[in-house]
PDB file of C-alpha atoms in Angstrom:
ATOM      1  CA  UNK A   1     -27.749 219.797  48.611  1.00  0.00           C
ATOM      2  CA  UNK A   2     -25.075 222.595  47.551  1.00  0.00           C
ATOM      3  CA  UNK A   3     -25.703 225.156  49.849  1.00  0.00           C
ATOM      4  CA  UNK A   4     -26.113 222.168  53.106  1.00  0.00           C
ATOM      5  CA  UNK A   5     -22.603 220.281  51.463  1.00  0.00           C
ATOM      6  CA  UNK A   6     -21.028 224.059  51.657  1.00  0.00           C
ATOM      7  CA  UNK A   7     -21.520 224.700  55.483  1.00  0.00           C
ATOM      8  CA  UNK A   8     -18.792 225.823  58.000  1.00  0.00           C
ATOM      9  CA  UNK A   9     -16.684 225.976  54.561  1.00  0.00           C
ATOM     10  CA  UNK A  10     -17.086 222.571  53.311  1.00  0.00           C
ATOM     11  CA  UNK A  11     -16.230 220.961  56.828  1.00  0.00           C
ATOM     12  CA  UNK A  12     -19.490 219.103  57.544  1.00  0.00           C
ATOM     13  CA  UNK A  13     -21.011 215.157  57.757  1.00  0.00           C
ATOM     14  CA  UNK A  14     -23.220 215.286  54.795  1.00  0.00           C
ATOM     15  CA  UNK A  15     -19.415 216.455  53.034  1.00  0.00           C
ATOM     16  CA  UNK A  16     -17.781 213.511  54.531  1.00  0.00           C
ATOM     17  CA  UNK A  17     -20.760 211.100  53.132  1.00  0.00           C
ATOM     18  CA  UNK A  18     -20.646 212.329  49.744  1.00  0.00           C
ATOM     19  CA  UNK A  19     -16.835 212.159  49.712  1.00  0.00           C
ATOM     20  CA  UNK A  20     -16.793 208.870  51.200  1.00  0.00           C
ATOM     21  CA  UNK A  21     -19.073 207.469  48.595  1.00  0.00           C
ATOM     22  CA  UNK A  22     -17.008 208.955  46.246  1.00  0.00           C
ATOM     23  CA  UNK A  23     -14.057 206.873  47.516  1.00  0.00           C
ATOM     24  CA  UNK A  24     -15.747 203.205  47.558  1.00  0.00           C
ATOM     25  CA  UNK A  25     -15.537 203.410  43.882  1.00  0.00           C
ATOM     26  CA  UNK A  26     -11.449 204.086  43.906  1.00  0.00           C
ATOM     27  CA  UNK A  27     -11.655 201.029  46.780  1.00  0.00           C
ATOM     28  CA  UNK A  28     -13.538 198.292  44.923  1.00  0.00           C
ATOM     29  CA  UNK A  29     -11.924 197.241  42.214  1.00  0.00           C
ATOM     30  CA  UNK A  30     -13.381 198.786  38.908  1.00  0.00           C
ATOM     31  CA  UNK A  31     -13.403 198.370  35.224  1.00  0.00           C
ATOM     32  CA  UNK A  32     -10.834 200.879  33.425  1.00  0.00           C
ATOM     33  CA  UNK A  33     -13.987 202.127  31.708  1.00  0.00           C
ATOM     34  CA  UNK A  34     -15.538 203.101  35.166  1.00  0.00           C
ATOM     35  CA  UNK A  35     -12.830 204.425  36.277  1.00  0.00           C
ATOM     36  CA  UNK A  36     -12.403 206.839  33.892  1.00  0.00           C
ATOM     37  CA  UNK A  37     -15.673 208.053  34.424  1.00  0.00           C
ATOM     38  CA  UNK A  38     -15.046 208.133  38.643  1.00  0.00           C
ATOM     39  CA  UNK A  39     -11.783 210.442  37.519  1.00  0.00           C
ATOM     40  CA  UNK A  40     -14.359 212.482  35.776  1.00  0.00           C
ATOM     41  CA  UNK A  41     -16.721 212.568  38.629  1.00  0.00           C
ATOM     42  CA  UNK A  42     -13.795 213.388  41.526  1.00  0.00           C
ATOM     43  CA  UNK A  43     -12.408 216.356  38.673  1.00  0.00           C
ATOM     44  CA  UNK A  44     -15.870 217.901  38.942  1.00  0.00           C
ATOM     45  CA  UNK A  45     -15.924 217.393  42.758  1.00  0.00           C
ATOM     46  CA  UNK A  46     -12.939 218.693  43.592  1.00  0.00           C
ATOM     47  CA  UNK A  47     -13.407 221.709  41.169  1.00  0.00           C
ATOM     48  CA  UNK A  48     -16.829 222.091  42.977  1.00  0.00           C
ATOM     49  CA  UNK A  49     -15.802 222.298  46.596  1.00  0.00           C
ATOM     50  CA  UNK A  50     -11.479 223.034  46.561  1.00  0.00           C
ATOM     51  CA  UNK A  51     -12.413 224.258  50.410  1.00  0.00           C
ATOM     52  CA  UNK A  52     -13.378 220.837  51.658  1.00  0.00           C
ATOM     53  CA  UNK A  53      -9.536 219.589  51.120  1.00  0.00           C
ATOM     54  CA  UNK A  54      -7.812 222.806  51.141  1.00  0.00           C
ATOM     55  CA  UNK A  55      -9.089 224.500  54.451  1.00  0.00           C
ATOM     56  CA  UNK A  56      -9.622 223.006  57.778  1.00  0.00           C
ATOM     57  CA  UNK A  57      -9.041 219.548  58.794  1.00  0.00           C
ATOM     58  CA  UNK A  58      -6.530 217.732  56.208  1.00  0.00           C
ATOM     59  CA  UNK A  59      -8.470 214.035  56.524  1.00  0.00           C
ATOM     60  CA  UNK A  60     -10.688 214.435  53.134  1.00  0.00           C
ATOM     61  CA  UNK A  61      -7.535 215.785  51.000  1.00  0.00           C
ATOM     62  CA  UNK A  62      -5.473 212.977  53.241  1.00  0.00           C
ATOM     63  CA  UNK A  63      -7.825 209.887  52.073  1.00  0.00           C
ATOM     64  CA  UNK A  64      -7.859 211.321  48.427  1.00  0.00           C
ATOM     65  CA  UNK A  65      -4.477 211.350  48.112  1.00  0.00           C
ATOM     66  CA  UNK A  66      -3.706 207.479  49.050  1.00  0.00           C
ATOM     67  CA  UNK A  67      -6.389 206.764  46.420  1.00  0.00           C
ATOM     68  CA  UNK A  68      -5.106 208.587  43.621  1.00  0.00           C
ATOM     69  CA  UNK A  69      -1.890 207.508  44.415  1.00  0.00           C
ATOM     70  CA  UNK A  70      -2.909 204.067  44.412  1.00  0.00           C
ATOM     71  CA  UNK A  71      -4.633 203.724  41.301  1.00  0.00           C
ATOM     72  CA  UNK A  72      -0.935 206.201  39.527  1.00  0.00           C
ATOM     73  CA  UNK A  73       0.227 202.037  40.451  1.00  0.00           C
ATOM     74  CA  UNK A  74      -2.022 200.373  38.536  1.00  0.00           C
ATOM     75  CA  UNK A  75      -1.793 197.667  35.897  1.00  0.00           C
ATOM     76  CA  UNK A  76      -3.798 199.701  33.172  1.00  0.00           C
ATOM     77  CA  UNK A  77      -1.841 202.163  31.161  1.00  0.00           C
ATOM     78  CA  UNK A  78      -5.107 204.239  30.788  1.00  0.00           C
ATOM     79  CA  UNK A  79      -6.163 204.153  34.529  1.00  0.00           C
ATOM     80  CA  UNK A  80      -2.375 205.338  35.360  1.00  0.00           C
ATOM     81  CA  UNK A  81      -2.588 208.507  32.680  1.00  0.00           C
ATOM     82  CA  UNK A  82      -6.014 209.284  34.161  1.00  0.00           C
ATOM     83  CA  UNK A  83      -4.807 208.916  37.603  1.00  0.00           C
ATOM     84  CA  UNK A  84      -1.746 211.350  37.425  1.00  0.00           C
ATOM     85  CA  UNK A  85      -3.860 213.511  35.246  1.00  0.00           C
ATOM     86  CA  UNK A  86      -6.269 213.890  38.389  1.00  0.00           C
ATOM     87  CA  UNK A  87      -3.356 214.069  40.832  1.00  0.00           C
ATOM     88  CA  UNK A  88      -1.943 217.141  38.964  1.00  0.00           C
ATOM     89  CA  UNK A  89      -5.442 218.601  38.555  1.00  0.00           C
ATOM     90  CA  UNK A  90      -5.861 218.524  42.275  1.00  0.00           C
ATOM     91  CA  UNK A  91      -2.230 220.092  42.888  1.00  0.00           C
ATOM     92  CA  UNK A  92      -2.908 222.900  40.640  1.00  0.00           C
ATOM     93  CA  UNK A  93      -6.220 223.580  42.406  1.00  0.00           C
ATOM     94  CA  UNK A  94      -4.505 223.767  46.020  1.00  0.00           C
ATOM     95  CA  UNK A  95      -2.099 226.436  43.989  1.00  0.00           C
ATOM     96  CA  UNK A  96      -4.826 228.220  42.895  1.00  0.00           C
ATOM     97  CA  UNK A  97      -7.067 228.254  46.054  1.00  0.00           C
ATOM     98  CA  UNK A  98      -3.809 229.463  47.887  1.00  0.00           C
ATOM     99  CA  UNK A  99      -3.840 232.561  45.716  1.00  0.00           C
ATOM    100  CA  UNK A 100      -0.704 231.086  43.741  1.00  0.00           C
ATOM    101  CA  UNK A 101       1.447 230.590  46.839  1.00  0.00           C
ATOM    102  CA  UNK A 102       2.236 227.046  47.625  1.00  0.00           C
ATOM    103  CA  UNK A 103       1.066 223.813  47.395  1.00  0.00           C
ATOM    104  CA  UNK A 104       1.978 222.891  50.897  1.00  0.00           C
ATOM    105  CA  UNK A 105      -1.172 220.699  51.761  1.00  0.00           C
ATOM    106  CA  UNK A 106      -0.540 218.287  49.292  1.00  0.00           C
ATOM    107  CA  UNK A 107       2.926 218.168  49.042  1.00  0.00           C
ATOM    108  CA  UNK A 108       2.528 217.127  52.911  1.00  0.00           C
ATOM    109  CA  UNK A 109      -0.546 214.759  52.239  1.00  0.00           C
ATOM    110  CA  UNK A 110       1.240 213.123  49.127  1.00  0.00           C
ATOM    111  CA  UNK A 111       4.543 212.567  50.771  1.00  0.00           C
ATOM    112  CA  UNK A 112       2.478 210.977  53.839  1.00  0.00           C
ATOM    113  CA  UNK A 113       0.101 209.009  50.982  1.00  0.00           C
ATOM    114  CA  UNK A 114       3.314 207.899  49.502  1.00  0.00           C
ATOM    115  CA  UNK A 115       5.041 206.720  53.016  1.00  0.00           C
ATOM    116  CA  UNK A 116       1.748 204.750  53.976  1.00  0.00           C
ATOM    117  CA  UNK A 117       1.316 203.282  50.861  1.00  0.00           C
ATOM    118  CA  UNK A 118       4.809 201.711  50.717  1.00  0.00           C
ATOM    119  CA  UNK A 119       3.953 199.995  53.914  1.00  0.00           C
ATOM    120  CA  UNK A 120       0.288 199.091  52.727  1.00  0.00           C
ATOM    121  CA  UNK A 121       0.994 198.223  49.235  1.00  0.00           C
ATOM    122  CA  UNK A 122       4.718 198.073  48.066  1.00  0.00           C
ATOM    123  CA  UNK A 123       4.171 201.120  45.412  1.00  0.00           C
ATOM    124  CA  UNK A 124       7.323 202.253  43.614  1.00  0.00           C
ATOM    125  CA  UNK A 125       8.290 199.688  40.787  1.00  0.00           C
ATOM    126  CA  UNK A 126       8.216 200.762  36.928  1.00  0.00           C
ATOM    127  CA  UNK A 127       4.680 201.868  36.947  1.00  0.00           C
ATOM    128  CA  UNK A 128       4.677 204.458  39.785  1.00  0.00           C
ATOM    129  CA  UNK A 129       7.704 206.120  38.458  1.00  0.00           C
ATOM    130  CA  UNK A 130       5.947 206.064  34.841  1.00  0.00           C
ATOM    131  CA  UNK A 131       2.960 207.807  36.656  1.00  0.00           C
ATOM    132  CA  UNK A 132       5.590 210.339  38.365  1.00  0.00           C
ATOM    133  CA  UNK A 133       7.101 211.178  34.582  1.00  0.00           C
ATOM    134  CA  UNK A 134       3.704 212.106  33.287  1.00  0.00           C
ATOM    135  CA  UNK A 135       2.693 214.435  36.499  1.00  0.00           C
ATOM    136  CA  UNK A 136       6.015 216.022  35.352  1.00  0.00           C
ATOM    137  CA  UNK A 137       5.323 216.293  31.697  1.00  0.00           C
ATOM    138  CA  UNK A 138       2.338 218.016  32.651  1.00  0.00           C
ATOM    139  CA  UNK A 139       4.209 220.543  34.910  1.00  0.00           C
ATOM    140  CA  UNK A 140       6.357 221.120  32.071  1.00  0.00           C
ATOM    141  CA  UNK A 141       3.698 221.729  29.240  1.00  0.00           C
ATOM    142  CA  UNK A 142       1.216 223.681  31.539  1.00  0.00           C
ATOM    143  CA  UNK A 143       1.759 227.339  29.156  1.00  0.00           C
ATOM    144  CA  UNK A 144      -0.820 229.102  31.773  1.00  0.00           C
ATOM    145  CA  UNK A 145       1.761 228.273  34.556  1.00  0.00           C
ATOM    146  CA  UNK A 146       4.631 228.477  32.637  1.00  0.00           C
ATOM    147  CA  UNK A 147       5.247 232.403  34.652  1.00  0.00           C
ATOM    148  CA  UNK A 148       4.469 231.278  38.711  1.00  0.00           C
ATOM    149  CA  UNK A 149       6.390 228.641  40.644  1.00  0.00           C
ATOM    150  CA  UNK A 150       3.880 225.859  39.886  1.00  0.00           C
ATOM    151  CA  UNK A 151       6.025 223.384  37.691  1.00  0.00           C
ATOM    152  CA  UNK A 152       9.189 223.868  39.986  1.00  0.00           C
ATOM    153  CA  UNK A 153       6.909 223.030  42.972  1.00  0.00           C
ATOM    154  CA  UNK A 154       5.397 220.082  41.351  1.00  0.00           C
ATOM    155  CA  UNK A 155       8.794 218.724  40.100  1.00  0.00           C
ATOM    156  CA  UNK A 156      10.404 219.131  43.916  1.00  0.00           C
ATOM    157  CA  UNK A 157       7.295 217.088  45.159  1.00  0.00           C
ATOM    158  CA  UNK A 158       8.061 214.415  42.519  1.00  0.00           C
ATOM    159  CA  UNK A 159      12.085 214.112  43.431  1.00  0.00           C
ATOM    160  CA  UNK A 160      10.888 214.267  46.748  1.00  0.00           C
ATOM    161  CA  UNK A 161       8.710 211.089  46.241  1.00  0.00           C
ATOM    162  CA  UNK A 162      11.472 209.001  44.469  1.00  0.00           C
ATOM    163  CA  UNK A 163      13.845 209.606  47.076  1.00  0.00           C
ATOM    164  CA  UNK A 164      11.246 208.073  49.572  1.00  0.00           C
ATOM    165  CA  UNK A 165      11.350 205.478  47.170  1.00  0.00           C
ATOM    166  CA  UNK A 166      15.280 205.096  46.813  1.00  0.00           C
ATOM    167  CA  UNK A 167      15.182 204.647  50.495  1.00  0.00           C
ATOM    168  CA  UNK A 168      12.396 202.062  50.531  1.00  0.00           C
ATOM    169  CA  UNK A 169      14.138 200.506  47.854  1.00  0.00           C
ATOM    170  CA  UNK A 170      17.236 200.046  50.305  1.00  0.00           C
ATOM    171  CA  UNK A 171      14.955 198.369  53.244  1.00  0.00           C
ATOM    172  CA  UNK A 172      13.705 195.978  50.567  1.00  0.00           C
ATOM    173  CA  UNK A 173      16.939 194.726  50.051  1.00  0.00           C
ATOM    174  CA  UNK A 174      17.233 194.529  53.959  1.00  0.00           C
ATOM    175  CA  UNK A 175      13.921 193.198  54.721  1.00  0.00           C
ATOM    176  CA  UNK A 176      15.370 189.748  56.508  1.00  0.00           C
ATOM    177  CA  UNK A 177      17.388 191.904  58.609  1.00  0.00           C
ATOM    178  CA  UNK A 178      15.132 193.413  60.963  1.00  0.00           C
ATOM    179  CA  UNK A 179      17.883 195.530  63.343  1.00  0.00           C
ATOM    180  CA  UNK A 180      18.820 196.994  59.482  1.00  0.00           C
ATOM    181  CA  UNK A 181      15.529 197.415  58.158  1.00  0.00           C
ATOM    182  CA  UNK A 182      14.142 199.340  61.414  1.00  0.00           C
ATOM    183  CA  UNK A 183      17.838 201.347  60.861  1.00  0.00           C
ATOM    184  CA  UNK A 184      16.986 202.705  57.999  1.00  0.00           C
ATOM    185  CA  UNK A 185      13.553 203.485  58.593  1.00  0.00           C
ATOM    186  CA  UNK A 186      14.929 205.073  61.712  1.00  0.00           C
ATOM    187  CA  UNK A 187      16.979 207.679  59.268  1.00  0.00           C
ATOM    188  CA  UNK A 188      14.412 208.362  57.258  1.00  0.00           C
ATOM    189  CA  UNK A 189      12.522 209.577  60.740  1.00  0.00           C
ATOM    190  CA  UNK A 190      14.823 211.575  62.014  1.00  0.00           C
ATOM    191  CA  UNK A 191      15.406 212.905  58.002  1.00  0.00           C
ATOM    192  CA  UNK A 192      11.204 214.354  58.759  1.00  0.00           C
ATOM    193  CA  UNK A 193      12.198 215.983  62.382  1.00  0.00           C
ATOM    194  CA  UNK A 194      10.716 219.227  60.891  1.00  0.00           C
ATOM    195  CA  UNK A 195       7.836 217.789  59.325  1.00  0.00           C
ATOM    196  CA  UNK A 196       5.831 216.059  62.599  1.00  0.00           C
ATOM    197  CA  UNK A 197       2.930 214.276  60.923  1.00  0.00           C
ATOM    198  CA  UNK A 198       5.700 212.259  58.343  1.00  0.00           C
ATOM    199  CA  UNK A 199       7.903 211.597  61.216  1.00  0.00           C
ATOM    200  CA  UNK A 200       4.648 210.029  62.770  1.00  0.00           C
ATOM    201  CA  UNK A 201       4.012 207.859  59.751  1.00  0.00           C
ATOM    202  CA  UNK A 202       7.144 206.430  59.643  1.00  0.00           C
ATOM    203  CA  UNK A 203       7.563 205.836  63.101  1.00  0.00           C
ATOM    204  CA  UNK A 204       3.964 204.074  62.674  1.00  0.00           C
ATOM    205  CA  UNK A 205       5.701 202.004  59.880  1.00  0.00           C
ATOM    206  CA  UNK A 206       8.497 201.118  62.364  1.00  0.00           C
ATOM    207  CA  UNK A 207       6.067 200.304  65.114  1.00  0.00           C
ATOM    208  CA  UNK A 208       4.436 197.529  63.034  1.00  0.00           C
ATOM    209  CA  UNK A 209       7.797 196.068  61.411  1.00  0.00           C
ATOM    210  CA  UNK A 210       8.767 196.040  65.640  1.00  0.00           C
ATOM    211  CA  UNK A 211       5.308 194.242  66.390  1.00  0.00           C
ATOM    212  CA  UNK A 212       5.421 192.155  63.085  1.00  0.00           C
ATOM    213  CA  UNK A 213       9.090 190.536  64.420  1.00  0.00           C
ATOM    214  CA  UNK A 214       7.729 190.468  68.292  1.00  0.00           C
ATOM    215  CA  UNK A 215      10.114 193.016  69.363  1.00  0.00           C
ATOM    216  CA  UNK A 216       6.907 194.870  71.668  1.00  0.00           C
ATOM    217  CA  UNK A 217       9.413 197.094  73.676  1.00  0.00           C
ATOM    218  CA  UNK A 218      10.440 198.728  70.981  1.00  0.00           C
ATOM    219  CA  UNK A 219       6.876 199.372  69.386  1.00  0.00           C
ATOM    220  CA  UNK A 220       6.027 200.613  72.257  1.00  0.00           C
ATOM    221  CA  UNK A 221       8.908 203.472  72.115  1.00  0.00           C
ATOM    222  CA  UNK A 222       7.666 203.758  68.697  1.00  0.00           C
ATOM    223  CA  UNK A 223       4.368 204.353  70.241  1.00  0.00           C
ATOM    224  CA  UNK A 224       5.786 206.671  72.932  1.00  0.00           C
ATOM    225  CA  UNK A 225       7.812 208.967  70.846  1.00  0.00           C
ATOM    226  CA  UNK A 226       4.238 209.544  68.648  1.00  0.00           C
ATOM    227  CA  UNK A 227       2.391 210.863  71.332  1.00  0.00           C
ATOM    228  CA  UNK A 228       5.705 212.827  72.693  1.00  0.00           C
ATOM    229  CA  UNK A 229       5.599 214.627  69.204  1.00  0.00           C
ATOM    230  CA  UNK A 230       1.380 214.916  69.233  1.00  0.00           C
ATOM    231  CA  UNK A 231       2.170 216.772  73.502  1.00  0.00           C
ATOM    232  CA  UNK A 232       4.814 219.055  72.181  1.00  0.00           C
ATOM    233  CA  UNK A 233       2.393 220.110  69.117  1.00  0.00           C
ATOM    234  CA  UNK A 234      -0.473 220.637  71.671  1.00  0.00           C
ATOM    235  CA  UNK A 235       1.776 222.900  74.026  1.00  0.00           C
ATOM    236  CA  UNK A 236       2.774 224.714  71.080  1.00  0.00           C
ATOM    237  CA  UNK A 237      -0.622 225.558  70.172  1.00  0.00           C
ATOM    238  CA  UNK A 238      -1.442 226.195  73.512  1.00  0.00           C
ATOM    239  CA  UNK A 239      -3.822 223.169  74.260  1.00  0.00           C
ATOM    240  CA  UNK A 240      -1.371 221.038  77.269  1.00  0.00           C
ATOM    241  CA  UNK A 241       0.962 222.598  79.207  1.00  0.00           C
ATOM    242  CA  UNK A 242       3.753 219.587  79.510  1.00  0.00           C
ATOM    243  CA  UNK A 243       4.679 218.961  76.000  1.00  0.00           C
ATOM    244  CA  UNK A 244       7.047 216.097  75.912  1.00  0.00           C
ATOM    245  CA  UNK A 245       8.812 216.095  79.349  1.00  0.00           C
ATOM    246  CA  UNK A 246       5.144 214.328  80.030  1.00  0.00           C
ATOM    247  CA  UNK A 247       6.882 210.903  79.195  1.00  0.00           C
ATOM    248  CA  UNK A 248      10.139 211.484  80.796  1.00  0.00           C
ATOM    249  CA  UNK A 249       8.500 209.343  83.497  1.00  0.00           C
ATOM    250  CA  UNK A 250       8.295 206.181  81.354  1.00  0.00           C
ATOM    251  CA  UNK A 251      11.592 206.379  79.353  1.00  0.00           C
ATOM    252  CA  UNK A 252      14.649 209.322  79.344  1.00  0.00           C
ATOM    253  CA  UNK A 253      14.812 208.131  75.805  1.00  0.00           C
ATOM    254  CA  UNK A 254      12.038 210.470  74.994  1.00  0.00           C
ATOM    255  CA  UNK A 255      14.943 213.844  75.301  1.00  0.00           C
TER     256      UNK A 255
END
């Protein structure tokens, strides 16, 4: 099915079946000797079709992301080495497919992977950061990128992801003080103003902690500042003509 799976540049449903499928196994929970062979599996994948994640709609390289990221936490030693081996694999193939530019797509997707993840799963103790050192070993040993901006990219993605962590680290400590805990996720907000889609997931984050402690109102400005940022996007692109003044009718907070 090569020639179907590589329609409209990788952006089809028979794509999002066979990636899908290719997910359950990171989902379920799975031997260390399966995994290693689903590691395999996604290398070849991701080797196969770089457009489906690299082009057009981020959700594939999104969903990948969270589960490599996921299993970088795990309890095995072997499963974490495999894990970060993959994640770096999959960097240096966004490098590559963007003619040795950037790796902006999943720099982006990680640091959003990373930010749901602390929400979904508490990430960040001993393990994650031992998964972090090896992504960075292999930066530093690549030889074949040793002359393009590759390993300095990769290392500012990594400091970039502890100091999400440092900050989550700080909300632990605060997690029985709500007003405190929704502070500091607030900073870390406003610290993504340039970035939309992060400042969306933490304000999502801050939304539940809001619903979680009954405070609704303030979900719901959570909720309201979201779709401000999703109106001004639109009316940048051309697609609404309001932007975010649309919501100045339900709260002036929204300036």
């Amino acid at each position: 099915f090569q020639r179907q799976l590589q329609q409209s540049d990788c952006q089809n449903v028979l794509m999002k079946k066979v990636f899908d499928t290719h997910m359950l196994f990171l989902q379920i929970n799975q031997s260390a000797a399966a995994l290693k062979h689903v590691f395999a599996a996604l290398r070849l994948f991701v080797g196969k079709f770089p457009s489906a994640f690299f082009q057009g709609q981020a959700d594939l390289c999104g969903s990948l992301c969270y589960e490599i990221l996921k299993c970088c936490n795990h309890r095995s030693r072997s499963t974490q080495t495999e894990a970060s081996a993959l994640l770096y694999f999959f960097m240096r193939k966004n490098f590559e497919f963007n003619k040795q530019k950037s790796i902006v797509r999943s720099h982006l997707q990680l640091i959003k992977a990373v930010s749901q993840l602390i929400a979904d799963a508490g990430i960040g103790g001993s393990r994650f950061q031992h998964s972090l050192a090896i992504i960075n070993n292999f930066a530093n040993g690549d030889k074949q990128m040793k002359n393009v901006n590759f390993p300095a990219e990769v290392k500012d993605l990594t400091k970039r992801i502890r100091t999400v962590l440092m900050a989550t680290a700080q909300m632990k400590e605060h997690e029985k003080d709500p007003e405190m805990l929704v502070d500091l996720q607030y900073s870390l907000a406003n610290s993504y103003a340039s970035t939309p889609e992060l400042r969306r997931t933490w304000l999502e984050s801050m939304a539940k902690i809001h619903a979680r402690n009954g405070d609704l109102s303030e979900a719901a400005m959570c909720y309201i500042h979201i779709a401000a940022l999703i109106a001004e996007y639109l009316k940048r692109k051309g697609l609404f003509s309001m932007g975010w003044p649309a919501f100045l009718n339900i709260t002036p907070n929204i300036k």
